[in-house]
PDB file of C-alpha atoms in Angstrom:
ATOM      1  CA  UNK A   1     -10.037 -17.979 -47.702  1.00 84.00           C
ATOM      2  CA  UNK A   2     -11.983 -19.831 -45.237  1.00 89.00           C
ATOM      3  CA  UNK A   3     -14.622 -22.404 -46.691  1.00 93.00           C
ATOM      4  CA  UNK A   4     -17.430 -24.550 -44.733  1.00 95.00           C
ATOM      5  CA  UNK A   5     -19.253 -27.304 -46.600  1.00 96.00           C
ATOM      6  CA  UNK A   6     -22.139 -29.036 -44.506  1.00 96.00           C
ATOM      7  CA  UNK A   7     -23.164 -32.245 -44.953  1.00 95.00           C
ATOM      8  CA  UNK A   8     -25.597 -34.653 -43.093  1.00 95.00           C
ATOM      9  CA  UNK A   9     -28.747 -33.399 -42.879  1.00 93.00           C
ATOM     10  CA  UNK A  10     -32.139 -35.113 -43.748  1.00 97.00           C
ATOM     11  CA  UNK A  11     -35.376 -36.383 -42.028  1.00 97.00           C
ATOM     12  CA  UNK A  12     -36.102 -38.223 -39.125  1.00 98.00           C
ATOM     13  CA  UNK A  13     -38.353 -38.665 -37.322  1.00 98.00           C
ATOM     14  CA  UNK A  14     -39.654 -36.582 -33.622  1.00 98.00           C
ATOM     15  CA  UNK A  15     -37.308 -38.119 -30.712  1.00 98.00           C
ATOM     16  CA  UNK A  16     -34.644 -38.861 -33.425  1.00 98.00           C
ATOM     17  CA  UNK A  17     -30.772 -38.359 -33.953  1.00 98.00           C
ATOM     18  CA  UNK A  18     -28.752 -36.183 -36.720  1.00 98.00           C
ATOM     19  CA  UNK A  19     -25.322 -35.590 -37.125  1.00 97.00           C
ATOM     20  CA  UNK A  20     -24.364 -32.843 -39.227  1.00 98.00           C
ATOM     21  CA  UNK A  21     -20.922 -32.008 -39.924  1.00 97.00           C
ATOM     22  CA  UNK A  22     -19.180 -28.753 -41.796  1.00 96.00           C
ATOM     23  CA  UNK A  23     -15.419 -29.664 -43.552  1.00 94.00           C
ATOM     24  CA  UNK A  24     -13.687 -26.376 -42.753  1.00 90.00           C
ATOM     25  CA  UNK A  25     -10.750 -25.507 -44.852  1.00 87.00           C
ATOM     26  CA  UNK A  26      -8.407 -22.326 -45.581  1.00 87.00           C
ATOM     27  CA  UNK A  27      -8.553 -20.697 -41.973  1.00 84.00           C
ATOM     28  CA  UNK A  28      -6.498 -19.941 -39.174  1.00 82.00           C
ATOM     29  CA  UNK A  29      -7.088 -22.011 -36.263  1.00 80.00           C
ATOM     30  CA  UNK A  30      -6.021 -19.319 -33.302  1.00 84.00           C
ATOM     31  CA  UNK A  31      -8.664 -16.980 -32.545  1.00 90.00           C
ATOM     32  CA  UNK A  32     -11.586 -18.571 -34.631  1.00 92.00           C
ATOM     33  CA  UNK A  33     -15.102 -18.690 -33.421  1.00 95.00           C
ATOM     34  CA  UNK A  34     -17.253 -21.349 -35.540  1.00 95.00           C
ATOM     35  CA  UNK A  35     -20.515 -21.976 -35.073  1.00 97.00           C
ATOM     36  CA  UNK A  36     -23.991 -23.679 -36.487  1.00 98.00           C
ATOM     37  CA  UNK A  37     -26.894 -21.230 -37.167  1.00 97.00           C
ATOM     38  CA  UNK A  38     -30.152 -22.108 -38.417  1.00 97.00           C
ATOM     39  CA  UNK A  39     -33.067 -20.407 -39.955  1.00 97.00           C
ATOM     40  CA  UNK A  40     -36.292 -21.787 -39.862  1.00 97.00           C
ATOM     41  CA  UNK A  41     -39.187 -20.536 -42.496  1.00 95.00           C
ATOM     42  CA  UNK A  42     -40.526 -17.720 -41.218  1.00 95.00           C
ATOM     43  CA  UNK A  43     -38.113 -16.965 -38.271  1.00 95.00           C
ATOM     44  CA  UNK A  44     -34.995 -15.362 -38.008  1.00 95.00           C
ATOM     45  CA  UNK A  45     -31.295 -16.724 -38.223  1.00 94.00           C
ATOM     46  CA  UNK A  46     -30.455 -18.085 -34.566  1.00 94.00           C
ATOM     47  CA  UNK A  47     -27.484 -19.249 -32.981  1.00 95.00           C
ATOM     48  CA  UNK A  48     -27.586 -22.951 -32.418  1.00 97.00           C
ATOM     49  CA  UNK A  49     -24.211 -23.446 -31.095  1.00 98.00           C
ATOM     50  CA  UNK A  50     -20.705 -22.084 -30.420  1.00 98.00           C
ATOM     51  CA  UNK A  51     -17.449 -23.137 -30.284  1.00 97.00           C
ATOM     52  CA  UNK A  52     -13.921 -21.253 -29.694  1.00 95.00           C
ATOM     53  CA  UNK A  53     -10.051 -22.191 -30.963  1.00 91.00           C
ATOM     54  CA  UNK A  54      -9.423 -21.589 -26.771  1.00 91.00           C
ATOM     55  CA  UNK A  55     -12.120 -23.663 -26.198  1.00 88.00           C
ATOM     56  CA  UNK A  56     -15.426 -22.384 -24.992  1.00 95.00           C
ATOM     57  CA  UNK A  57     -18.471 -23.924 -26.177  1.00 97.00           C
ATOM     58  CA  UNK A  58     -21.776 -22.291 -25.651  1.00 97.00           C
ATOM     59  CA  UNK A  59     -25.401 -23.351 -26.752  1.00 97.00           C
ATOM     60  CA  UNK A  60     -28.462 -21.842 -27.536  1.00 96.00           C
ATOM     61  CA  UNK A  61     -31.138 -22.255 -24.601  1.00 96.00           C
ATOM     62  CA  UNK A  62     -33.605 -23.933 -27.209  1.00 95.00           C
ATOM     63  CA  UNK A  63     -31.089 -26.853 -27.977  1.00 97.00           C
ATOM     64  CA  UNK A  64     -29.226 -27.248 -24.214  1.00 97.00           C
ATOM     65  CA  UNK A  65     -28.843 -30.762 -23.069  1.00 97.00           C
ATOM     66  CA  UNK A  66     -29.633 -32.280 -26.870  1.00 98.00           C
ATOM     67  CA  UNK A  67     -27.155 -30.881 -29.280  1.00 98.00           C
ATOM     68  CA  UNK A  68     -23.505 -31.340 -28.832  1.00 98.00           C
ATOM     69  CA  UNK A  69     -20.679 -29.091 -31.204  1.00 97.00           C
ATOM     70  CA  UNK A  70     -17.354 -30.428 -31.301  1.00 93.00           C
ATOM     71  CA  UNK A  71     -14.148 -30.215 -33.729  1.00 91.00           C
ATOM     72  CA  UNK A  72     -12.802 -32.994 -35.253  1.00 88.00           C
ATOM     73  CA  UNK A  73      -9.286 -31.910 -36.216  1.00 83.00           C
ATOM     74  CA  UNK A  74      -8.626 -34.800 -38.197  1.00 88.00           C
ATOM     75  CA  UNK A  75     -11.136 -34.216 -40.449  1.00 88.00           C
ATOM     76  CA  UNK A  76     -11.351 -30.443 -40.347  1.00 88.00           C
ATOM     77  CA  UNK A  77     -14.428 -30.827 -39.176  1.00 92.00           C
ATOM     78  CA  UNK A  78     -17.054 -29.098 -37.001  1.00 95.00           C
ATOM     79  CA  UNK A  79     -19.981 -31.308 -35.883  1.00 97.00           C
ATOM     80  CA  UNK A  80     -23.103 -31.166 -34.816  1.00 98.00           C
ATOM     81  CA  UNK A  81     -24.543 -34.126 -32.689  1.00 98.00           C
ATOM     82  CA  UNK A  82     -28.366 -33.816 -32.480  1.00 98.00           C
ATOM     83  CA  UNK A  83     -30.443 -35.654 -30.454  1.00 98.00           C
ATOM     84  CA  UNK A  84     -34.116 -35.934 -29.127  1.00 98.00           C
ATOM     85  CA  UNK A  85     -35.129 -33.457 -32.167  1.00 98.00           C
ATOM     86  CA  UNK A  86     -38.178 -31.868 -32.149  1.00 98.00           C
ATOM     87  CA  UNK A  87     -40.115 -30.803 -35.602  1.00 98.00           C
ATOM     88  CA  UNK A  88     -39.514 -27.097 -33.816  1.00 97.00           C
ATOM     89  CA  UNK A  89     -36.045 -28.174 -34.569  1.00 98.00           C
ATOM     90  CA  UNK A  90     -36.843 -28.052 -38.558  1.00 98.00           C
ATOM     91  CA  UNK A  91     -34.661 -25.531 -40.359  1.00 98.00           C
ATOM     92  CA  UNK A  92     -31.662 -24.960 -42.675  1.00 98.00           C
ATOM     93  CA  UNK A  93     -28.581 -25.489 -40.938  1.00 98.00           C
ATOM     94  CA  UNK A  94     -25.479 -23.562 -41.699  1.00 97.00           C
ATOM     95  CA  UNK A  95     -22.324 -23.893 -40.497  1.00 97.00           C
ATOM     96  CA  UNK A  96     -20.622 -19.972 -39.535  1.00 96.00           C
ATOM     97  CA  UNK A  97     -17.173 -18.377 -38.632  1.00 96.00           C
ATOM     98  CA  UNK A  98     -16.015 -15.252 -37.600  1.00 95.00           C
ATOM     99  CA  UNK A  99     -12.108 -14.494 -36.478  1.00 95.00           C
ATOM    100  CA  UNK A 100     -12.275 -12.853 -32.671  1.00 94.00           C
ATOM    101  CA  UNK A 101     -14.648 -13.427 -30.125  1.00 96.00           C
ATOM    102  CA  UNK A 102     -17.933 -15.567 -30.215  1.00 97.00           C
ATOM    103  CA  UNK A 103     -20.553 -13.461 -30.408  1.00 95.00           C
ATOM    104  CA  UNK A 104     -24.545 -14.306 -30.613  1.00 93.00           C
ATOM    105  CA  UNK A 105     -25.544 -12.109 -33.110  1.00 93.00           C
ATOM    106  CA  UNK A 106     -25.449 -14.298 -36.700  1.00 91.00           C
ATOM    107  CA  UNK A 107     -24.658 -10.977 -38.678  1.00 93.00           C
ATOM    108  CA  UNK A 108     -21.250 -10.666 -37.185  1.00 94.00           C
ATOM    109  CA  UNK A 109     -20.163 -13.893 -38.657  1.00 95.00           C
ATOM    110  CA  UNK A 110     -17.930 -13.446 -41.687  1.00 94.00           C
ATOM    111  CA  UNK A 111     -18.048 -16.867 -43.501  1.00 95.00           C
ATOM    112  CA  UNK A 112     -21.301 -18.901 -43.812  1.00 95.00           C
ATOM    113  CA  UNK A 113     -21.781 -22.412 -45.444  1.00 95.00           C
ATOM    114  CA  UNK A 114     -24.239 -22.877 -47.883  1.00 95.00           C
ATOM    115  CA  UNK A 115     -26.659 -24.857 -45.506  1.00 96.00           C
ATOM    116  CA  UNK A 116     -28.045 -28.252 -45.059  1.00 97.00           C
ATOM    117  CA  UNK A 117     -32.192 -29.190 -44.340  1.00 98.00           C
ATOM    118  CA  UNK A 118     -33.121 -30.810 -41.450  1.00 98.00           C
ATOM    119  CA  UNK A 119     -37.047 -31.775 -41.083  1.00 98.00           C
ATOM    120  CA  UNK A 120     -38.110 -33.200 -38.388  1.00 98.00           C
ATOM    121  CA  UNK A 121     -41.330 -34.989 -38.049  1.00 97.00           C
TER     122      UNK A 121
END
């Protein structure tokens, strides 16, 4: 049964850094896409960020060139390095999987973490 807990959100201010990180637990590591979504109030779930057991990363066009995904497999972790955030970038974060391709629809993605707040300022 896979499981994602997020962790490390808060505020900060406009031009600011986050790091937000998912401890991922109870899945099988070939063939897993994972993934951050967020939802902002108001707006629709979007795809922040993708990342692939083979490898591929991919990145929503509103985040290219600040946020960075990556797996830290000695944590079990998936991260989420955030930098020059803009309050546009205010939202609850979740962290997503789905066995099988990466797709960018959010409603294809079996398993979703409960969600951590970013505001930016």
């Amino acid at each position: 049964h896979v499981q994602l807990v997020e962790s490390g959100g808060g505020s900060v201010q406009a031009g600011g850094s986050l790091r937000l990180s998912c401890d991922t637990s109870g899945y099988r590591f070939s063939g897993i896409c994972m993934g951050w979504f967020r939802k902002a109030l108001g707006k629709e779930r979007e795809v922040v960020a993708l990342i692939h057991s083979v490898g591929t990363v991919s990145y929503g066009n509103t985040v290219k060139g600040r946020f960075t995904i990556f797996r830290d497999n000695t944590r079990n972790a998936l991260d989420l390095q955030m930098n020059s955030l803009k309050p546009e970038d205010t939202a609850t974060y979740n962290c997503a999987a789905r066995y099988g391709p990466c797709y960018w629809d959010p409603v294809s993605y079996t398993y979703l973490g409960q969600g951590t707040q970013v505001t930016v300022s």
